[in-house]
Backbone as ProteinMPNN parsed JSONL, in Angstrom:
{"seq_chain_A": "XXXXXXXXXXXXXXXXXXXXXXXXXXXXXXXXXXXXXXXXXXXXXXXXXXXXXXXXXXXXXXXXXXXXXXXXXXXXXXXXXX", "coords_chain_A": {"N_chain_A": [[-7.551, -7.92, -2.314], [-8.311, -7.432, -5.49], [-7.397, -8.589, -8.504], [-8.667, -8.521, -11.358], [-10.942, -6.824, -12.699], [-12.916, -7.421, -14.237], [-14.266, -9.653, -13.609], [-13.46, -12.273, -14.52], [-10.972, -14.724, -13.881], [-10.234, -13.701, -11.429], [-7.982, -12.886, -9.102], [-7.04, -12.933, -5.708], [-5.288, -11.517, -2.835], [-4.038, -11.8, 0.468], [-2.67, -9.58, 2.56], [-0.877, -8.754, 5.388], [-1.347, -5.329, 6.686], [0.716, -4.186, 8.043], [3.005, -5.412, 6.882], [3.381, -4.192, 4.318], [5.178, -2.003, 2.379], [6.575, 1.188, 1.376], [7.65, 1.516, -2.094], [10.603, 2.986, -3.054], [12.025, 5.037, -5.63], [14.276, 3.234, -7.486], [14.431, 1.09, -5.752], [13.277, -2.467, -5.213], [10.719, -4.767, -4.963], [9.302, -7.859, -3.947], [6.55, -8.238, -4.762], [4.687, -5.878, -6.184], [2.492, -2.858, -6.245], [1.035, -0.218, -8.018], [-0.582, 2.855, -7.251], [-2.91, 5.468, -6.452], [-2.533, 7.557, -3.685], [-5.253, 7.888, -1.27], [-5.85, 8.325, 1.211], [-4.198, 9.658, 4.366], [-3.675, 8.798, 7.512], [-3.349, 9.166, 11.061], [-3.868, 6.997, 13.267], [-2.867, 5.948, 15.564], [0.016, 4.102, 16.79], [1.13, 3.899, 14.228], [1.11, 5.121, 10.955], [-1.613, 5.218, 8.994], [-2.252, 4.371, 5.642], [-4.16, 4.663, 2.908], [-4.549, 3.27, -0.41], [-5.505, 3.636, -3.669], [-5.784, 1.328, -6.249], [-5.496, -0.177, -9.583], [-6.184, -2.744, -9.072], [-7.782, -2.586, -6.903], [-8.617, -1.605, -3.447], [-5.976, -0.725, -1.23], [-4.812, -1.036, 2.099], [-2.164, 0.198, 4.014], [-0.004, 0.035, 6.816], [2.059, 2.137, 8.177], [5.39, 3.294, 9.481], [6.002, 6.547, 10.65], [8.218, 7.782, 9.437], [8.397, 6.625, 6.997], [6.302, 7.57, 5.417], [6.95, 9.964, 4.592], [7.093, 12.322, 1.973], [4.845, 11.337, 0.762], [1.526, 12.181, -0.555], [-2.021, 12.951, -0.27], [-3.863, 11.882, -3.186], [-1.567, 11.785, -4.692], [0.716, 9.758, -6.596], [1.879, 6.484, -5.731], [4.03, 3.589, -4.852], [3.44, 0.519, -3.686], [4.916, -2.199, -1.852], [5.642, -5.707, -1.132], [6.765, -8.801, 0.546], [6.558, -11.925, -1.108]], "CA_chain_A": [[-6.975, -7.176, -3.403], [-8.84, -8.061, -6.595], [-6.753, -8.195, -9.755], [-9.291, -8.424, -12.415], [-12.357, -6.198, -12.409], [-14.019, -8.091, -15.202], [-14.91, -10.777, -12.854], [-12.888, -13.512, -14.881], [-9.634, -14.8, -13.551], [-10.1, -13.022, -10.321], [-6.872, -13.116, -7.952], [-7.026, -12.285, -4.277], [-4.103, -11.834, -1.982], [-4.206, -11.301, 1.873], [-1.364, -9.247, 3.04], [-1.026, -7.841, 6.72], [-0.987, -4.037, 6.521], [2.085, -3.813, 8.683], [3.938, -5.941, 5.891], [3.455, -3.496, 3.317], [6.168, -0.756, 2.512], [6.648, 2.159, 0.075], [8.858, 1.197, -2.784], [11.054, 4.203, -3.451], [12.762, 5.014, -6.894], [15.503, 2.404, -7.439], [14.168, -0.102, -4.857], [12.484, -3.505, -5.601], [9.97, -5.629, -3.971], [8.946, -9.18, -4.75], [5.458, -8.17, -5.13], [4.374, -4.389, -6.031], [1.284, -2.379, -6.913], [1.088, 1.226, -8.106], [-1.827, 3.523, -7.159], [-2.867, 6.722, -5.908], [-2.836, 7.827, -2.262], [-6.494, 8.442, -1.065], [-5.899, 9.201, 2.712], [-2.958, 9.394, 5.159], [-4.272, 9.204, 8.807], [-2.705, 8.732, 12.187], [-4.736, 6.506, 14.475], [-2.2, 5.407, 16.848], [1.416, 3.85, 16.731], [1.417, 4.017, 12.883], [0.32, 5.887, 10.017], [-2.673, 4.248, 8.004], [-2.338, 5.033, 4.27], [-5.029, 4.145, 1.937], [-4.195, 3.524, -1.734], [-6.62, 3.017, -4.646], [-5.231, 0.777, -7.295], [-6.326, -0.775, -10.536], [-6.816, -4.039, -8.462], [-8.692, -2.598, -5.622], [-8.075, -0.591, -2.366], [-4.936, -1.415, -0.316], [-4.495, -0.324, 3.256], [-0.939, -0.124, 4.683], [0.264, 0.819, 8.091], [3.648, 2.64, 8.006], [5.869, 4.302, 10.273], [5.819, 8.119, 10.206], [9.381, 8.231, 8.539], [8.2, 6.005, 5.765], [5.424, 8.312, 4.991], [7.556, 11.185, 4.125], [6.874, 12.536, 0.438], [3.463, 11.05, 0.281], [0.562, 13.246, -0.374], [-3.189, 12.438, -0.731], [-3.857, 12.311, -4.493], [-0.32, 11.583, -5.36], [1.204, 8.444, -6.823], [2.822, 5.718, -4.793], [4.056, 2.052, -5.386], [3.598, -0.265, -2.52], [5.485, -3.617, -1.982], [5.648, -6.665, 0.121], [7.229, -10.166, 0.131], [5.572, -12.862, -1.784]], "C_chain_A": [[-7.465, -8.11, -4.566], [-8.037, -7.752, -7.921], [-7.515, -7.967, -11.036], [-10.797, -7.815, -12.212], [-13.404, -6.688, -13.239], [-14.799, -9.182, -14.536], [-14.24, -12.209, -13.283], [-11.448, -13.628, -14.293], [-9.389, -14.034, -12.438], [-9.054, -13.697, -9.325], [-7.19, -12.218, -6.92], [-5.737, -12.714, -3.463], [-4.319, -11.146, -0.553], [-2.893, -10.948, 2.32], [-1.63, -8.384, 4.251], [-0.605, -6.455, 6.386], [0.303, -3.727, 7.017], [3.232, -4.451, 7.742], [4.237, -5.278, 4.689], [4.559, -2.391, 3.336], [6.02, 0.124, 1.27], [7.841, 1.643, -0.466], [9.237, 2.441, -3.376], [11.85, 4.046, -4.957], [14.157, 4.316, -6.562], [15.473, 1.211, -6.532], [13.414, -1.125, -5.669], [11.792, -4.061, -4.681], [9.481, -6.797, -4.837], [7.586, -8.973, -5.508], [5.137, -6.605, -4.99], [3.197, -3.981, -6.736], [1.437, -0.817, -6.888], [-0.306, 1.824, -8.004], [-1.725, 4.982, -6.719], [-3.347, 6.764, -4.489], [-4.229, 8.499, -2.034], [-6.619, 9.01, 0.456], [-4.747, 8.734, 3.462], [-3.535, 9.87, 6.588], [-3.179, 8.601, 9.943], [-3.26, 8.398, 13.377], [-4.083, 6.083, 15.594], [-0.582, 5.36, 16.564], [1.888, 3.82, 15.288], [0.565, 4.515, 12.02], [-0.657, 4.936, 9.33], [-2.739, 4.988, 6.667], [-3.138, 4.109, 3.507], [-4.819, 4.428, 0.548], [-5.288, 2.934, -2.613], [-5.618, 2.551, -5.855], [-6.143, 0.212, -8.398], [-7.098, -1.937, -10.05], [-7.483, -3.879, -7.348], [-8.064, -1.46, -4.654], [-7.03, -1.391, -1.465], [-4.779, -0.437, 0.92], [-3.198, -0.842, 3.767], [-0.773, 0.721, 6.042], [1.919, 0.958, 8.102], [4.147, 3.382, 9.034], [6.094, 5.655, 9.788], [7.029, 8.429, 9.281], [9.163, 7.662, 7.247], [7.078, 6.534, 4.857], [5.689, 9.56, 4.289], [7.416, 11.296, 2.693], [5.595, 12.117, 0.001], [2.498, 12.058, 0.474], [-0.793, 12.653, -0.824], [-3.305, 12.948, -2.166], [-2.654, 12.049, -5.235], [-0.105, 10.005, -5.639], [1.999, 7.746, -5.821], [2.756, 4.26, -5.326], [4.436, 1.596, -3.935], [4.276, -1.626, -2.844], [5.655, -4.418, -0.821], [6.276, -8.005, -0.419], [6.229, -11.167, -0.229], [5.286, -14.211, -0.751]], "O_chain_A": [[-7.14, -9.294, -4.65], [-8.085, -6.601, -8.356], [-6.993, -7.19, -11.836], [-11.667, -8.413, -11.579], [-14.595, -6.452, -13.04], [-15.904, -9.535, -14.949], [-14.403, -13.195, -12.565], [-10.772, -12.6, -14.239], [-8.239, -13.602, -12.37], [-9.216, -14.813, -8.833], [-7.529, -11.044, -7.066], [-5.249, -13.842, -3.402], [-4.755, -9.997, -0.492], [-2.027, -11.81, 2.478], [-2.434, -7.452, 4.225], [0.474, -6.33, 5.807], [1.001, -2.96, 6.354], [4.369, -3.993, 7.859], [5.196, -5.633, 4.004], [4.796, -1.889, 4.435], [5.393, -0.241, 0.276], [8.841, 1.346, 0.187], [8.454, 3.03, -4.121], [12.228, 2.935, -5.327], [14.951, 4.658, -5.685], [16.397, 0.399, -6.541], [12.918, -0.769, -6.738], [12.159, -3.918, -3.515], [9.294, -6.779, -6.053], [7.421, -9.405, -6.648], [5.272, -6.052, -3.899], [2.832, -4.603, -7.734], [1.887, -0.22, -5.91], [-1.196, 1.294, -8.669], [-0.661, 5.595, -6.634], [-4.347, 6.159, -4.104], [-4.418, 9.601, -2.548], [-7.343, 9.945, 0.797], [-4.299, 7.599, 3.298], [-3.817, 11.043, 6.83], [-2.344, 7.732, 9.693], [-3.263, 9.122, 14.372], [-4.732, 5.846, 16.612], [0.035, 6.355, 16.185], [3.104, 3.71, 15.13], [-0.649, 4.419, 12.197], [-0.279, 3.775, 9.173], [-3.235, 6.112, 6.597], [-2.865, 2.911, 3.442], [-4.861, 5.595, 0.158], [-5.885, 1.897, -2.324], [-4.784, 3.32, -6.334], [-7.358, 0.116, -8.229], [-8.256, -2.202, -10.372], [-7.833, -4.874, -6.714], [-7.229, -0.623, -4.994], [-7.245, -2.531, -1.055], [-4.64, 0.777, 0.769], [-3.018, -2.044, 3.963], [-1.292, 1.813, 6.276], [2.761, 0.062, 8.046], [3.372, 4.178, 9.564], [6.356, 5.876, 8.605], [6.885, 9.277, 8.401], [9.752, 8.204, 6.311], [6.892, 6.073, 3.731], [4.889, 10.135, 3.551], [7.644, 10.246, 2.092], [5.199, 12.497, -1.101], [2.516, 12.771, 1.477], [-0.745, 11.851, -1.756], [-2.986, 14.096, -2.475], [-2.73, 12.094, -6.463], [-0.686, 9.14, -4.982], [2.76, 8.384, -5.094], [1.845, 3.772, -5.994], [5.33, 2.032, -3.209], [4.202, -2.117, -3.971], [5.793, -3.954, 0.311], [6.304, -8.275, -1.619], [5.137, -11.213, 0.337], [4.514, -15.104, -1.101]]}, "name": "protein", "num_of_chains": 1, "seq": "XXXXXXXXXXXXXXXXXXXXXXXXXXXXXXXXXXXXXXXXXXXXXXXXXXXXXXXXXXXXXXXXXXXXXXXXXXXXXXXXXX"}
């Protein structure tokens, strides 16, 4: 995840896809990013959700019940522990 597209002060974070969750209205996360859902796939035991953000592309692995209400092209906020 690259935070600065200009090339200066670039910050990267490595987060395991299974540690990312959808942040619903009224919820908080230690770290969060907002973006647009690019794809929702079901490759196996978890849903793979790809989100395009200002900081880059984020891939999350979510349980099926946590994907409810998400749609390709729609907005989403993802969060994780710092």
